[in-house]
């Protein structure tokens, strides 16, 4: 039977009849990669047919993704990639910024030479993406850069919450949809953060991180609300 689902066409099945965990991992990968837009329908039966399983493990995997904020379910409409309202997106960025700030002091104190090298490497990858005018790579590397700054904190529960918050915002692919000038301005903040991290200047790093967060919030506020990335204002206000 011919498939019409964009999401199903993006899924990769290595071994038909795989486990519920493999189905969960693959669905999560496609959503986090930005391969499909928020709001994209997830056809339960087609996904099950593709993986060569009954609908039960697919439904359980989707329930897990609902709990992670990546999938939505509506009666009579089925499952879809979760779509945030503009306000919800702003709130999730505040969550991300708050958790990152809470980890930075410990990161500076605990960072090893390997950790510091990882921060520099992540920044270099961002710089290359700017040079190549590659917004998709820039978006992905921006996440890696911020996580590289916080991983040395060794605050594992906090880091898990931070990654979960990042995941909720990933389907929007924010940095792909902002202007090159906005990405360049944000990247200038990144350079300062690297220098302060390497210098061990926690006080100024936190100040710069706050300035960066304010700039980022301003940039996010410019994202269009009529392209399907976010719930349109008239729809969100009607719910």
PDB file of C-alpha atoms in Angstrom:
ATOM      1  CA  UNK A   1       0.000   0.000   0.000  1.00  0.00           C
ATOM      2  CA  UNK A   2       1.314   3.416  -0.893  1.00  0.00           C
ATOM      3  CA  UNK A   3       2.225   5.582   2.086  1.00  0.00           C
ATOM      4  CA  UNK A   4       1.268   9.240   2.170  1.00  0.00           C
ATOM      5  CA  UNK A   5       2.773  10.199   5.532  1.00  0.00           C
ATOM      6  CA  UNK A   6       5.833  12.442   5.423  1.00  0.00           C
ATOM      7  CA  UNK A   7       6.841  11.198   8.861  1.00  0.00           C
ATOM      8  CA  UNK A   8       6.633   7.546   7.871  1.00  0.00           C
ATOM      9  CA  UNK A   9       8.782   8.252   4.820  1.00  0.00           C
ATOM     10  CA  UNK A  10      11.489   9.645   7.135  1.00  0.00           C
ATOM     11  CA  UNK A  11      11.610   6.597   9.397  1.00  0.00           C
ATOM     12  CA  UNK A  12      14.358   4.001   9.002  1.00  0.00           C
ATOM     13  CA  UNK A  13      13.713   0.390   9.938  1.00  0.00           C
ATOM     14  CA  UNK A  14      16.843  -1.722  10.228  1.00  0.00           C
ATOM     15  CA  UNK A  15      15.138  -4.885  11.454  1.00  0.00           C
ATOM     16  CA  UNK A  16      11.378  -5.405  10.970  1.00  0.00           C
ATOM     17  CA  UNK A  17       9.643  -6.636  14.090  1.00  0.00           C
ATOM     18  CA  UNK A  18      11.973  -4.646  16.308  1.00  0.00           C
ATOM     19  CA  UNK A  19      11.463  -3.817  19.958  1.00  0.00           C
ATOM     20  CA  UNK A  20       9.285  -1.074  21.390  1.00  0.00           C
ATOM     21  CA  UNK A  21      12.494   0.727  22.394  1.00  0.00           C
ATOM     22  CA  UNK A  22      13.798   0.730  18.812  1.00  0.00           C
ATOM     23  CA  UNK A  23      10.479   2.151  17.602  1.00  0.00           C
ATOM     24  CA  UNK A  24      10.603   4.813  20.302  1.00  0.00           C
ATOM     25  CA  UNK A  25      14.199   5.739  19.469  1.00  0.00           C
ATOM     26  CA  UNK A  26      13.481   6.072  15.750  1.00  0.00           C
ATOM     27  CA  UNK A  27      10.329   8.144  16.201  1.00  0.00           C
ATOM     28  CA  UNK A  28      12.197  10.416  18.624  1.00  0.00           C
ATOM     29  CA  UNK A  29      15.130  10.755  16.193  1.00  0.00           C
ATOM     30  CA  UNK A  30      12.923  11.890  13.328  1.00  0.00           C
ATOM     31  CA  UNK A  31      11.101  14.421  15.489  1.00  0.00           C
ATOM     32  CA  UNK A  32      14.258  15.863  17.064  1.00  0.00           C
ATOM     33  CA  UNK A  33      16.063  16.064  13.723  1.00  0.00           C
ATOM     34  CA  UNK A  34      13.416  18.458  12.477  1.00  0.00           C
ATOM     35  CA  UNK A  35      12.675  16.108   9.594  1.00  0.00           C
ATOM     36  CA  UNK A  36       8.963  16.869   9.943  1.00  0.00           C
ATOM     37  CA  UNK A  37       7.128  20.024  10.949  1.00  0.00           C
ATOM     38  CA  UNK A  38       5.292  20.392  14.249  1.00  0.00           C
ATOM     39  CA  UNK A  39       1.692  19.351  13.776  1.00  0.00           C
ATOM     40  CA  UNK A  40       2.586  16.558  11.324  1.00  0.00           C
ATOM     41  CA  UNK A  41       0.192  13.630  11.609  1.00  0.00           C
ATOM     42  CA  UNK A  42       1.617  10.331  12.914  1.00  0.00           C
ATOM     43  CA  UNK A  43      -0.440   7.489  11.398  1.00  0.00           C
ATOM     44  CA  UNK A  44      -0.456   4.693  13.949  1.00  0.00           C
ATOM     45  CA  UNK A  45      -1.334   1.911  11.499  1.00  0.00           C
ATOM     46  CA  UNK A  46       1.255   2.966   8.898  1.00  0.00           C
ATOM     47  CA  UNK A  47       4.023   3.171  11.485  1.00  0.00           C
ATOM     48  CA  UNK A  48       3.109  -0.289  12.784  1.00  0.00           C
ATOM     49  CA  UNK A  49       3.092  -1.726   9.239  1.00  0.00           C
ATOM     50  CA  UNK A  50       6.471  -0.164   8.499  1.00  0.00           C
ATOM     51  CA  UNK A  51       8.059  -1.681  11.605  1.00  0.00           C
ATOM     52  CA  UNK A  52       6.299  -5.007  11.074  1.00  0.00           C
ATOM     53  CA  UNK A  53       4.640  -4.975  14.491  1.00  0.00           C
ATOM     54  CA  UNK A  54       1.168  -4.662  15.957  1.00  0.00           C
ATOM     55  CA  UNK A  55      -0.116  -1.222  16.908  1.00  0.00           C
ATOM     56  CA  UNK A  56       0.446  -1.918  20.618  1.00  0.00           C
ATOM     57  CA  UNK A  57       4.232  -1.205  20.834  1.00  0.00           C
ATOM     58  CA  UNK A  58       3.827   1.836  18.559  1.00  0.00           C
ATOM     59  CA  UNK A  59       1.053   3.186  20.767  1.00  0.00           C
ATOM     60  CA  UNK A  60       3.199   2.653  23.868  1.00  0.00           C
ATOM     61  CA  UNK A  61       6.132   4.414  22.224  1.00  0.00           C
ATOM     62  CA  UNK A  62       3.861   7.342  21.337  1.00  0.00           C
ATOM     63  CA  UNK A  63       2.624   7.502  24.938  1.00  0.00           C
ATOM     64  CA  UNK A  64       6.236   7.890  26.068  1.00  0.00           C
ATOM     65  CA  UNK A  65       6.767  10.697  23.548  1.00  0.00           C
ATOM     66  CA  UNK A  66       3.600  12.401  24.771  1.00  0.00           C
ATOM     67  CA  UNK A  67       5.132  12.364  28.252  1.00  0.00           C
ATOM     68  CA  UNK A  68       8.283  13.941  26.826  1.00  0.00           C
ATOM     69  CA  UNK A  69       6.283  16.729  25.196  1.00  0.00           C
ATOM     70  CA  UNK A  70       7.177  15.642  21.662  1.00  0.00           C
ATOM     71  CA  UNK A  71       3.850  14.141  20.571  1.00  0.00           C
ATOM     72  CA  UNK A  72       0.263  15.278  21.047  1.00  0.00           C
ATOM     73  CA  UNK A  73      -2.905  13.185  20.967  1.00  0.00           C
ATOM     74  CA  UNK A  74      -6.426  14.392  20.324  1.00  0.00           C
ATOM     75  CA  UNK A  75      -9.546  12.252  20.300  1.00  0.00           C
ATOM     76  CA  UNK A  76     -10.836  11.685  16.772  1.00  0.00           C
ATOM     77  CA  UNK A  77      -7.653  13.201  15.315  1.00  0.00           C
ATOM     78  CA  UNK A  78      -5.006  10.777  16.514  1.00  0.00           C
ATOM     79  CA  UNK A  79      -1.326  11.476  17.079  1.00  0.00           C
ATOM     80  CA  UNK A  80       0.814  14.328  15.764  1.00  0.00           C
ATOM     81  CA  UNK A  81       4.171  15.969  16.358  1.00  0.00           C
ATOM     82  CA  UNK A  82       3.590  18.386  19.240  1.00  0.00           C
ATOM     83  CA  UNK A  83       3.088  22.006  18.244  1.00  0.00           C
ATOM     84  CA  UNK A  84       3.840  24.769  20.740  1.00  0.00           C
ATOM     85  CA  UNK A  85       2.132  28.097  21.085  1.00  0.00           C
ATOM     86  CA  UNK A  86       4.461  31.140  20.932  1.00  0.00           C
ATOM     87  CA  UNK A  87       4.015  31.538  24.694  1.00  0.00           C
ATOM     88  CA  UNK A  88       4.898  27.904  25.354  1.00  0.00           C
ATOM     89  CA  UNK A  89       8.030  28.242  23.226  1.00  0.00           C
ATOM     90  CA  UNK A  90       9.118  31.309  25.200  1.00  0.00           C
ATOM     91  CA  UNK A  91       8.447  29.482  28.456  1.00  0.00           C
ATOM     92  CA  UNK A  92      10.575  26.515  27.404  1.00  0.00           C
ATOM     93  CA  UNK A  93      13.453  28.835  26.532  1.00  0.00           C
ATOM     94  CA  UNK A  94      13.193  30.342  30.012  1.00  0.00           C
ATOM     95  CA  UNK A  95      13.371  26.829  31.472  1.00  0.00           C
ATOM     96  CA  UNK A  96      16.451  26.061  29.371  1.00  0.00           C
ATOM     97  CA  UNK A  97      18.173  29.303  30.363  1.00  0.00           C
ATOM     98  CA  UNK A  98      17.412  28.840  34.070  1.00  0.00           C
ATOM     99  CA  UNK A  99      18.785  25.294  34.137  1.00  0.00           C
ATOM    100  CA  UNK A 100      21.884  26.274  32.171  1.00  0.00           C
ATOM    101  CA  UNK A 101      22.627  29.168  34.530  1.00  0.00           C
ATOM    102  CA  UNK A 102      22.270  26.821  37.506  1.00  0.00           C
ATOM    103  CA  UNK A 103      24.921  24.507  36.045  1.00  0.00           C
ATOM    104  CA  UNK A 104      27.521  26.986  34.800  1.00  0.00           C
ATOM    105  CA  UNK A 105      29.318  27.709  38.085  1.00  0.00           C
ATOM    106  CA  UNK A 106      29.774  24.001  38.786  1.00  0.00           C
ATOM    107  CA  UNK A 107      30.864  23.459  35.194  1.00  0.00           C
ATOM    108  CA  UNK A 108      33.660  25.986  35.479  1.00  0.00           C
ATOM    109  CA  UNK A 109      34.786  24.526  38.807  1.00  0.00           C
ATOM    110  CA  UNK A 110      34.732  20.900  37.607  1.00  0.00           C
ATOM    111  CA  UNK A 111      35.885  21.274  34.010  1.00  0.00           C
ATOM    112  CA  UNK A 112      38.818  19.156  32.883  1.00  0.00           C
ATOM    113  CA  UNK A 113      41.090  19.856  29.935  1.00  0.00           C
ATOM    114  CA  UNK A 114      38.918  17.458  27.932  1.00  0.00           C
ATOM    115  CA  UNK A 115      35.785  19.408  28.857  1.00  0.00           C
ATOM    116  CA  UNK A 116      37.378  22.707  27.897  1.00  0.00           C
ATOM    117  CA  UNK A 117      38.517  21.254  24.580  1.00  0.00           C
ATOM    118  CA  UNK A 118      34.940  20.081  23.918  1.00  0.00           C
ATOM    119  CA  UNK A 119      33.630  23.614  24.457  1.00  0.00           C
ATOM    120  CA  UNK A 120      36.202  25.033  22.047  1.00  0.00           C
ATOM    121  CA  UNK A 121      35.429  22.342  19.460  1.00  0.00           C
ATOM    122  CA  UNK A 122      31.687  23.029  19.712  1.00  0.00           C
ATOM    123  CA  UNK A 123      32.322  26.735  19.227  1.00  0.00           C
ATOM    124  CA  UNK A 124      34.552  26.059  16.222  1.00  0.00           C
ATOM    125  CA  UNK A 125      31.764  23.991  14.645  1.00  0.00           C
ATOM    126  CA  UNK A 126      29.374  26.901  15.148  1.00  0.00           C
ATOM    127  CA  UNK A 127      31.878  29.264  13.554  1.00  0.00           C
ATOM    128  CA  UNK A 128      32.176  26.967  10.544  1.00  0.00           C
ATOM    129  CA  UNK A 129      28.397  26.846  10.172  1.00  0.00           C
ATOM    130  CA  UNK A 130      28.300  30.656  10.186  1.00  0.00           C
ATOM    131  CA  UNK A 131      31.048  30.731   7.550  1.00  0.00           C
ATOM    132  CA  UNK A 132      29.207  28.175   5.408  1.00  0.00           C
ATOM    133  CA  UNK A 133      25.842  29.918   5.891  1.00  0.00           C
ATOM    134  CA  UNK A 134      24.481  26.545   7.009  1.00  0.00           C
ATOM    135  CA  UNK A 135      21.537  27.234   9.350  1.00  0.00           C
ATOM    136  CA  UNK A 136      20.668  23.553   9.886  1.00  0.00           C
ATOM    137  CA  UNK A 137      24.162  22.713  11.135  1.00  0.00           C
ATOM    138  CA  UNK A 138      24.243  25.921  13.158  1.00  0.00           C
ATOM    139  CA  UNK A 139      21.024  24.930  14.908  1.00  0.00           C
ATOM    140  CA  UNK A 140      22.336  21.478  15.792  1.00  0.00           C
ATOM    141  CA  UNK A 141      25.727  22.739  16.909  1.00  0.00           C
ATOM    142  CA  UNK A 142      24.178  25.483  19.018  1.00  0.00           C
ATOM    143  CA  UNK A 143      22.594  22.795  21.146  1.00  0.00           C
ATOM    144  CA  UNK A 144      25.902  20.925  21.385  1.00  0.00           C
ATOM    145  CA  UNK A 145      27.699  24.124  22.383  1.00  0.00           C
ATOM    146  CA  UNK A 146      25.334  24.912  25.243  1.00  0.00           C
ATOM    147  CA  UNK A 147      25.360  21.323  26.467  1.00  0.00           C
ATOM    148  CA  UNK A 148      29.169  21.290  26.296  1.00  0.00           C
ATOM    149  CA  UNK A 149      29.161  24.266  28.667  1.00  0.00           C
ATOM    150  CA  UNK A 150      26.948  22.495  31.188  1.00  0.00           C
ATOM    151  CA  UNK A 151      28.064  18.844  31.066  1.00  0.00           C
ATOM    152  CA  UNK A 152      31.164  19.463  33.238  1.00  0.00           C
ATOM    153  CA  UNK A 153      28.826  20.375  36.096  1.00  0.00           C
ATOM    154  CA  UNK A 154      28.241  16.611  36.578  1.00  0.00           C
ATOM    155  CA  UNK A 155      24.762  17.591  37.857  1.00  0.00           C
ATOM    156  CA  UNK A 156      23.164  14.619  36.154  1.00  0.00           C
ATOM    157  CA  UNK A 157      19.539  15.141  37.128  1.00  0.00           C
ATOM    158  CA  UNK A 158      19.718  18.795  36.131  1.00  0.00           C
ATOM    159  CA  UNK A 159      21.385  17.876  32.831  1.00  0.00           C
ATOM    160  CA  UNK A 160      18.629  15.358  32.123  1.00  0.00           C
ATOM    161  CA  UNK A 161      16.008  18.054  32.682  1.00  0.00           C
ATOM    162  CA  UNK A 162      17.968  20.463  30.475  1.00  0.00           C
ATOM    163  CA  UNK A 163      18.168  17.980  27.608  1.00  0.00           C
ATOM    164  CA  UNK A 164      14.454  17.258  27.982  1.00  0.00           C
ATOM    165  CA  UNK A 165      13.696  20.980  27.758  1.00  0.00           C
ATOM    166  CA  UNK A 166      15.866  21.267  24.640  1.00  0.00           C
ATOM    167  CA  UNK A 167      14.000  18.322  23.123  1.00  0.00           C
ATOM    168  CA  UNK A 168      10.624  20.016  23.532  1.00  0.00           C
ATOM    169  CA  UNK A 169      11.803  23.008  21.480  1.00  0.00           C
ATOM    170  CA  UNK A 170      13.687  20.996  18.833  1.00  0.00           C
ATOM    171  CA  UNK A 171      10.805  20.405  16.374  1.00  0.00           C
ATOM    172  CA  UNK A 172      10.606  24.182  15.870  1.00  0.00           C
ATOM    173  CA  UNK A 173      14.261  24.291  14.695  1.00  0.00           C
ATOM    174  CA  UNK A 174      14.445  27.906  15.834  1.00  0.00           C
ATOM    175  CA  UNK A 175      17.927  28.758  14.606  1.00  0.00           C
ATOM    176  CA  UNK A 176      17.083  27.503  11.115  1.00  0.00           C
ATOM    177  CA  UNK A 177      14.316  30.067  10.790  1.00  0.00           C
ATOM    178  CA  UNK A 178      15.975  33.227  12.110  1.00  0.00           C
ATOM    179  CA  UNK A 179      17.974  35.613   9.948  1.00  0.00           C
ATOM    180  CA  UNK A 180      21.734  35.266   9.292  1.00  0.00           C
ATOM    181  CA  UNK A 181      22.319  38.558  11.127  1.00  0.00           C
ATOM    182  CA  UNK A 182      20.528  37.218  14.189  1.00  0.00           C
ATOM    183  CA  UNK A 183      22.610  34.044  14.172  1.00  0.00           C
ATOM    184  CA  UNK A 184      25.785  36.127  13.873  1.00  0.00           C
ATOM    185  CA  UNK A 185      24.807  38.293  16.855  1.00  0.00           C
ATOM    186  CA  UNK A 186      24.062  35.233  18.965  1.00  0.00           C
ATOM    187  CA  UNK A 187      27.352  33.689  17.931  1.00  0.00           C
ATOM    188  CA  UNK A 188      29.247  36.774  19.119  1.00  0.00           C
ATOM    189  CA  UNK A 189      27.856  36.040  22.584  1.00  0.00           C
ATOM    190  CA  UNK A 190      29.108  32.468  22.268  1.00  0.00           C
ATOM    191  CA  UNK A 191      32.685  33.635  21.737  1.00  0.00           C
ATOM    192  CA  UNK A 192      32.559  35.714  24.903  1.00  0.00           C
ATOM    193  CA  UNK A 193      31.133  32.778  26.819  1.00  0.00           C
ATOM    194  CA  UNK A 194      33.962  30.529  25.639  1.00  0.00           C
ATOM    195  CA  UNK A 195      36.613  33.030  26.678  1.00  0.00           C
ATOM    196  CA  UNK A 196      35.074  33.515  30.120  1.00  0.00           C
ATOM    197  CA  UNK A 197      34.588  29.770  30.606  1.00  0.00           C
ATOM    198  CA  UNK A 198      38.231  29.098  29.789  1.00  0.00           C
ATOM    199  CA  UNK A 199      39.325  31.942  32.061  1.00  0.00           C
ATOM    200  CA  UNK A 200      37.271  30.553  34.944  1.00  0.00           C
ATOM    201  CA  UNK A 201      35.424  33.875  35.361  1.00  0.00           C
ATOM    202  CA  UNK A 202      32.108  32.591  36.702  1.00  0.00           C
ATOM    203  CA  UNK A 203      30.675  36.003  37.590  1.00  0.00           C
ATOM    204  CA  UNK A 204      31.139  37.487  34.116  1.00  0.00           C
ATOM    205  CA  UNK A 205      30.152  34.216  32.441  1.00  0.00           C
ATOM    206  CA  UNK A 206      26.786  34.337  34.211  1.00  0.00           C
ATOM    207  CA  UNK A 207      26.331  37.985  33.233  1.00  0.00           C
ATOM    208  CA  UNK A 208      27.137  37.204  29.594  1.00  0.00           C
ATOM    209  CA  UNK A 209      24.876  34.166  29.641  1.00  0.00           C
ATOM    210  CA  UNK A 210      22.022  36.355  30.862  1.00  0.00           C
ATOM    211  CA  UNK A 211      22.660  38.910  28.090  1.00  0.00           C
ATOM    212  CA  UNK A 212      22.707  36.044  25.597  1.00  0.00           C
ATOM    213  CA  UNK A 213      19.417  34.724  26.981  1.00  0.00           C
ATOM    214  CA  UNK A 214      17.773  38.125  26.611  1.00  0.00           C
ATOM    215  CA  UNK A 215      19.021  38.405  23.036  1.00  0.00           C
ATOM    216  CA  UNK A 216      17.825  34.886  22.284  1.00  0.00           C
ATOM    217  CA  UNK A 217      14.385  35.616  23.706  1.00  0.00           C
ATOM    218  CA  UNK A 218      14.142  38.682  21.473  1.00  0.00           C
ATOM    219  CA  UNK A 219      15.108  36.609  18.449  1.00  0.00           C
ATOM    220  CA  UNK A 220      12.603  33.868  19.265  1.00  0.00           C
ATOM    221  CA  UNK A 221       9.871  36.478  19.500  1.00  0.00           C
ATOM    222  CA  UNK A 222      10.425  37.262  15.793  1.00  0.00           C
ATOM    223  CA  UNK A 223       9.596  33.730  14.621  1.00  0.00           C
ATOM    224  CA  UNK A 224       6.536  33.737  12.338  1.00  0.00           C
ATOM    225  CA  UNK A 225       3.318  32.311  13.740  1.00  0.00           C
ATOM    226  CA  UNK A 226       1.632  31.637  10.387  1.00  0.00           C
ATOM    227  CA  UNK A 227       3.963  29.007   8.914  1.00  0.00           C
ATOM    228  CA  UNK A 228       2.916  25.944  10.901  1.00  0.00           C
ATOM    229  CA  UNK A 229       5.998  26.024  13.148  1.00  0.00           C
ATOM    230  CA  UNK A 230       3.882  27.300  16.024  1.00  0.00           C
ATOM    231  CA  UNK A 231       0.205  27.229  16.841  1.00  0.00           C
ATOM    232  CA  UNK A 232      -1.362  30.239  15.134  1.00  0.00           C
ATOM    233  CA  UNK A 233      -2.598  32.866  17.645  1.00  0.00           C
ATOM    234  CA  UNK A 234      -6.228  32.523  16.603  1.00  0.00           C
ATOM    235  CA  UNK A 235      -6.078  28.759  17.172  1.00  0.00           C
ATOM    236  CA  UNK A 236      -4.322  28.980  20.540  1.00  0.00           C
ATOM    237  CA  UNK A 237      -6.731  31.628  21.804  1.00  0.00           C
ATOM    238  CA  UNK A 238      -9.694  29.492  20.807  1.00  0.00           C
ATOM    239  CA  UNK A 239      -8.526  26.467  22.799  1.00  0.00           C
TER     240      UNK A 239
END
